[in-house]
Amino acid sequence: MDIFELGAQLAIARRHRRLSQRQLAAKAEVSVEWLSRFERGDSFEPSMHRVMRCLNALGLDLRLSSYNSGRGSIDDLMAQDDEAAMDPVLKAALGGG
């Protein structure tokens, strides 16, 4: 998810909680103008402090995940090794069976 999608998701969460932009802005102590721009994706360098205040006011948190350019995690690799160990054709090809 990029920062533009985060603004759109924040707008969905705000509407789901039946809050107006004015109500959320007051609760998060941000300007209505800033909130409106952020939700529309017009804020190119949004303040993370403001974003976090809005999320907190909605009872949400932000979870980050790393970008790994398509490479598997260690857990993925271990699972692949386990699957390969159980494959009789691969086992025979590797001289183990």
Short mmCIF file of N, CA and C in Angstrom, two decimals:
data_model
loop_
_atom_site.label_atom_id
_atom_site.label_comp_id
_atom_site.label_asym_id
_atom_site.label_seq_id
_atom_site.Cartn_x
_atom_site.Cartn_y
_atom_site.Cartn_z
N MET A 1 0.85 -1.17 0.00
CA MET A 1 0.00 0.00 0.00
C MET A 1 0.89 1.23 0.00
N ASP A 2 0.58 2.19 -0.86
CA ASP A 2 1.35 3.42 -0.85
C ASP A 2 0.59 4.50 -0.06
N ILE A 3 1.19 5.65 0.04
CA ILE A 3 0.62 6.72 0.86
C ILE A 3 -0.73 7.20 0.33
N PHE A 4 -0.92 7.12 -1.00
CA PHE A 4 -2.20 7.54 -1.58
C PHE A 4 -3.31 6.57 -1.19
N GLU A 5 -3.00 5.29 -1.20
CA GLU A 5 -3.98 4.29 -0.80
C GLU A 5 -4.29 4.41 0.69
N LEU A 6 -3.30 4.78 1.49
CA LEU A 6 -3.52 4.96 2.92
C LEU A 6 -4.55 6.06 3.16
N GLY A 7 -4.47 7.14 2.42
CA GLY A 7 -5.45 8.22 2.55
C GLY A 7 -6.84 7.75 2.19
N ALA A 8 -6.96 6.98 1.12
CA ALA A 8 -8.27 6.45 0.70
C ALA A 8 -8.81 5.48 1.74
N GLN A 9 -7.94 4.65 2.31
CA GLN A 9 -8.38 3.70 3.33
C GLN A 9 -8.80 4.43 4.60
N LEU A 10 -8.11 5.52 4.92
CA LEU A 10 -8.49 6.31 6.08
C LEU A 10 -9.88 6.90 5.87
N ALA A 11 -10.17 7.36 4.66
CA ALA A 11 -11.49 7.91 4.35
C ALA A 11 -12.58 6.85 4.51
N ILE A 12 -12.29 5.63 4.06
CA ILE A 12 -13.26 4.54 4.20
C ILE A 12 -13.51 4.25 5.67
N ALA A 13 -12.43 4.18 6.46
CA ALA A 13 -12.58 3.91 7.90
C ALA A 13 -13.36 5.03 8.58
N ARG A 14 -13.10 6.27 8.18
CA ARG A 14 -13.81 7.41 8.77
C ARG A 14 -15.30 7.32 8.47
N ARG A 15 -15.64 7.04 7.21
CA ARG A 15 -17.06 6.94 6.84
C ARG A 15 -17.72 5.75 7.52
N HIS A 16 -16.99 4.65 7.65
CA HIS A 16 -17.51 3.46 8.32
C HIS A 16 -17.89 3.78 9.77
N ARG A 17 -17.12 4.66 10.38
CA ARG A 17 -17.38 5.07 11.77
C ARG A 17 -18.35 6.25 11.84
N ARG A 18 -18.89 6.61 10.68
CA ARG A 18 -19.89 7.68 10.58
C ARG A 18 -19.40 9.01 11.13
N LEU A 19 -18.15 9.32 10.78
CA LEU A 19 -17.58 10.60 11.17
C LEU A 19 -17.42 11.48 9.94
N SER A 20 -17.67 12.74 10.10
CA SER A 20 -17.39 13.69 9.03
C SER A 20 -15.90 14.04 9.06
N GLN A 21 -15.43 14.65 8.00
CA GLN A 21 -14.04 15.09 8.00
C GLN A 21 -13.82 16.09 9.13
N ARG A 22 -14.78 16.96 9.33
CA ARG A 22 -14.67 17.97 10.39
C ARG A 22 -14.55 17.30 11.77
N GLN A 23 -15.36 16.25 12.00
CA GLN A 23 -15.31 15.56 13.30
C GLN A 23 -13.97 14.86 13.51
N LEU A 24 -13.50 14.15 12.48
CA LEU A 24 -12.22 13.46 12.62
C LEU A 24 -11.08 14.46 12.78
N ALA A 25 -11.11 15.53 12.00
CA ALA A 25 -10.06 16.54 12.09
C ALA A 25 -9.99 17.11 13.51
N ALA A 26 -11.14 17.39 14.11
CA ALA A 26 -11.16 17.93 15.47
C ALA A 26 -10.63 16.89 16.46
N LYS A 27 -11.05 15.66 16.29
CA LYS A 27 -10.62 14.58 17.19
C LYS A 27 -9.11 14.33 17.08
N ALA A 28 -8.57 14.41 15.87
CA ALA A 28 -7.14 14.14 15.63
C ALA A 28 -6.29 15.40 15.73
N GLU A 29 -6.91 16.54 15.90
CA GLU A 29 -6.22 17.82 15.99
C GLU A 29 -5.40 18.12 14.73
N VAL A 30 -6.06 17.94 13.58
CA VAL A 30 -5.49 18.32 12.29
C VAL A 30 -6.49 19.24 11.61
N SER A 31 -6.06 19.94 10.57
CA SER A 31 -7.00 20.82 9.88
C SER A 31 -7.88 20.00 8.94
N VAL A 32 -9.09 20.48 8.72
CA VAL A 32 -10.00 19.83 7.79
C VAL A 32 -9.39 19.86 6.39
N GLU A 33 -8.74 20.96 6.05
CA GLU A 33 -8.11 21.08 4.73
C GLU A 33 -7.04 20.00 4.54
N TRP A 34 -6.19 19.79 5.55
CA TRP A 34 -5.15 18.77 5.44
C TRP A 34 -5.78 17.37 5.29
N LEU A 35 -6.78 17.09 6.12
CA LEU A 35 -7.43 15.78 6.07
C LEU A 35 -8.07 15.53 4.71
N SER A 36 -8.73 16.53 4.19
CA SER A 36 -9.37 16.40 2.89
C SER A 36 -8.35 16.11 1.80
N ARG A 37 -7.24 16.86 1.79
CA ARG A 37 -6.18 16.63 0.80
C ARG A 37 -5.58 15.24 0.95
N PHE A 38 -5.35 14.81 2.18
CA PHE A 38 -4.76 13.50 2.41
C PHE A 38 -5.68 12.38 1.92
N GLU A 39 -6.95 12.48 2.22
CA GLU A 39 -7.91 11.45 1.78
C GLU A 39 -8.02 11.40 0.26
N ARG A 40 -7.90 12.53 -0.39
CA ARG A 40 -7.98 12.57 -1.87
C ARG A 40 -6.68 12.18 -2.54
N GLY A 41 -5.60 12.09 -1.79
CA GLY A 41 -4.30 11.77 -2.38
C GLY A 41 -3.60 12.99 -2.93
N ASP A 42 -4.01 14.18 -2.49
CA ASP A 42 -3.41 15.42 -2.97
C ASP A 42 -2.27 15.91 -2.08
N SER A 43 -1.97 15.17 -1.04
CA SER A 43 -0.91 15.56 -0.12
C SER A 43 0.31 14.70 -0.42
N PHE A 44 1.31 15.27 -1.08
CA PHE A 44 2.44 14.49 -1.55
C PHE A 44 3.46 14.18 -0.46
N GLU A 45 3.50 14.98 0.58
CA GLU A 45 4.41 14.72 1.69
C GLU A 45 3.65 14.84 3.00
N PRO A 46 2.74 13.90 3.25
CA PRO A 46 1.95 14.02 4.47
C PRO A 46 2.80 13.78 5.71
N SER A 47 2.51 14.50 6.74
CA SER A 47 3.19 14.35 8.02
C SER A 47 2.76 13.03 8.66
N MET A 48 3.71 12.16 8.95
CA MET A 48 3.37 10.89 9.59
C MET A 48 2.76 11.13 10.96
N HIS A 49 3.16 12.21 11.59
CA HIS A 49 2.59 12.54 12.90
C HIS A 49 1.08 12.79 12.76
N ARG A 50 0.69 13.53 11.75
CA ARG A 50 -0.73 13.78 11.51
C ARG A 50 -1.46 12.51 11.11
N VAL A 51 -0.84 11.72 10.25
CA VAL A 51 -1.45 10.45 9.81
C VAL A 51 -1.69 9.57 11.03
N MET A 52 -0.70 9.45 11.89
CA MET A 52 -0.84 8.60 13.08
C MET A 52 -1.91 9.12 14.02
N ARG A 53 -2.03 10.44 14.13
CA ARG A 53 -3.09 11.00 14.99
C ARG A 53 -4.46 10.65 14.44
N CYS A 54 -4.61 10.71 13.12
CA CYS A 54 -5.89 10.35 12.50
C CYS A 54 -6.20 8.87 12.71
N LEU A 55 -5.21 8.02 12.47
CA LEU A 55 -5.42 6.59 12.67
C LEU A 55 -5.78 6.29 14.12
N ASN A 56 -5.08 6.91 15.03
CA ASN A 56 -5.35 6.72 16.46
C ASN A 56 -6.76 7.17 16.82
N ALA A 57 -7.19 8.29 16.27
CA ALA A 57 -8.54 8.80 16.54
C ALA A 57 -9.61 7.84 16.02
N LEU A 58 -9.26 7.06 15.00
CA LEU A 58 -10.19 6.07 14.44
C LEU A 58 -10.04 4.70 15.11
N GLY A 59 -9.10 4.60 16.05
CA GLY A 59 -8.87 3.32 16.72
C GLY A 59 -8.10 2.34 15.87
N LEU A 60 -7.29 2.86 14.95
CA LEU A 60 -6.50 2.02 14.04
C LEU A 60 -5.02 2.19 14.32
N ASP A 61 -4.23 1.24 13.85
CA ASP A 61 -2.79 1.39 13.92
C ASP A 61 -2.20 1.13 12.55
N LEU A 62 -0.93 1.39 12.41
CA LEU A 62 -0.24 1.23 11.14
C LEU A 62 0.78 0.12 11.30
N ARG A 63 0.68 -0.88 10.44
CA ARG A 63 1.64 -1.99 10.47
C ARG A 63 2.45 -1.94 9.18
N LEU A 64 3.73 -2.00 9.35
CA LEU A 64 4.62 -1.94 8.21
C LEU A 64 5.13 -3.34 7.88
N SER A 65 5.28 -3.60 6.61
CA SER A 65 5.91 -4.85 6.18
C SER A 65 7.05 -4.48 5.25
N SER A 66 8.02 -5.33 5.19
CA SER A 66 9.18 -5.01 4.36
C SER A 66 8.93 -5.42 2.92
N TYR A 67 9.56 -4.72 2.04
CA TYR A 67 9.50 -5.04 0.62
C TYR A 67 10.68 -5.93 0.33
N ASN A 68 10.42 -7.12 -0.21
CA ASN A 68 11.52 -8.04 -0.43
C ASN A 68 11.73 -8.39 -1.90
N SER A 69 11.20 -7.62 -2.79
CA SER A 69 11.36 -7.77 -4.24
C SER A 69 11.09 -9.19 -4.73
N GLY A 70 10.08 -9.83 -4.15
CA GLY A 70 9.67 -11.14 -4.64
C GLY A 70 10.44 -12.31 -4.06
N ARG A 71 11.45 -12.05 -3.28
CA ARG A 71 12.20 -13.15 -2.67
C ARG A 71 11.42 -13.67 -1.48
N GLY A 72 11.52 -14.96 -1.26
CA GLY A 72 10.83 -15.57 -0.14
C GLY A 72 11.51 -15.27 1.18
N SER A 73 10.76 -15.43 2.24
CA SER A 73 11.33 -15.28 3.57
C SER A 73 12.04 -16.57 3.95
N ILE A 74 12.72 -16.56 5.06
CA ILE A 74 13.37 -17.78 5.55
C ILE A 74 12.34 -18.86 5.81
N ASP A 75 11.19 -18.48 6.35
CA ASP A 75 10.12 -19.46 6.58
C ASP A 75 9.66 -20.08 5.26
N ASP A 76 9.55 -19.27 4.21
CA ASP A 76 9.17 -19.80 2.89
C ASP A 76 10.20 -20.81 2.39
N LEU A 77 11.46 -20.47 2.54
CA LEU A 77 12.52 -21.36 2.07
C LEU A 77 12.55 -22.67 2.86
N MET A 78 12.33 -22.58 4.16
CA MET A 78 12.31 -23.79 4.98
C MET A 78 11.13 -24.68 4.59
N ALA A 79 9.99 -24.07 4.31
CA ALA A 79 8.83 -24.84 3.89
C ALA A 79 9.10 -25.52 2.56
N GLN A 80 9.78 -24.84 1.65
CA GLN A 80 10.14 -25.44 0.36
C GLN A 80 11.08 -26.62 0.56
N ASP A 81 12.04 -26.48 1.48
CA ASP A 81 12.96 -27.58 1.78
C ASP A 81 12.20 -28.78 2.33
N ASP A 82 11.23 -28.52 3.21
CA ASP A 82 10.43 -29.61 3.78
C ASP A 82 9.63 -30.31 2.70
N GLU A 83 9.04 -29.53 1.78
CA GLU A 83 8.27 -30.12 0.68
C GLU A 83 9.17 -30.94 -0.23
N ALA A 84 10.37 -30.44 -0.51
CA ALA A 84 11.30 -31.14 -1.39
C ALA A 84 11.77 -32.44 -0.74
N ALA A 85 11.95 -32.43 0.58
CA ALA A 85 12.41 -33.62 1.28
C ALA A 85 11.37 -34.74 1.20
N MET A 86 10.10 -34.37 1.05
CA MET A 86 9.04 -35.36 1.00
C MET A 86 8.72 -35.82 -0.42
N ASP A 87 9.24 -35.13 -1.43
CA ASP A 87 8.94 -35.45 -2.82
C ASP A 87 9.81 -36.63 -3.27
N PRO A 88 9.24 -37.83 -3.51
CA PRO A 88 10.05 -39.00 -3.85
C PRO A 88 10.83 -38.85 -5.15
N VAL A 89 10.28 -38.15 -6.14
CA VAL A 89 10.98 -37.99 -7.42
C VAL A 89 12.22 -37.11 -7.20
N LEU A 90 12.05 -36.01 -6.49
CA LEU A 90 13.18 -35.12 -6.23
C LEU A 90 14.21 -35.82 -5.37
N LYS A 91 13.75 -36.58 -4.40
CA LYS A 91 14.64 -37.30 -3.51
C LYS A 91 15.50 -38.28 -4.30
N ALA A 92 14.87 -39.01 -5.23
CA ALA A 92 15.60 -39.97 -6.06
C ALA A 92 16.58 -39.24 -6.98
N ALA A 93 16.17 -38.09 -7.52
CA ALA A 93 17.03 -37.33 -8.43
C ALA A 93 18.26 -36.82 -7.72
N LEU A 94 18.12 -36.53 -6.44
CA LEU A 94 19.24 -36.02 -5.67
C LEU A 94 20.08 -37.15 -5.08
N GLY A 95 19.70 -38.39 -5.38
CA GLY A 95 20.47 -39.53 -4.91
C GLY A 95 20.15 -39.95 -3.49
N GLY A 96 18.99 -39.53 -3.01
CA GLY A 96 18.64 -39.86 -1.64
C GLY A 96 17.59 -40.94 -1.54
N GLY A 97 17.30 -41.64 -2.60
CA GLY A 97 16.23 -42.59 -2.42
C GLY A 97 16.26 -43.60 -3.46
#
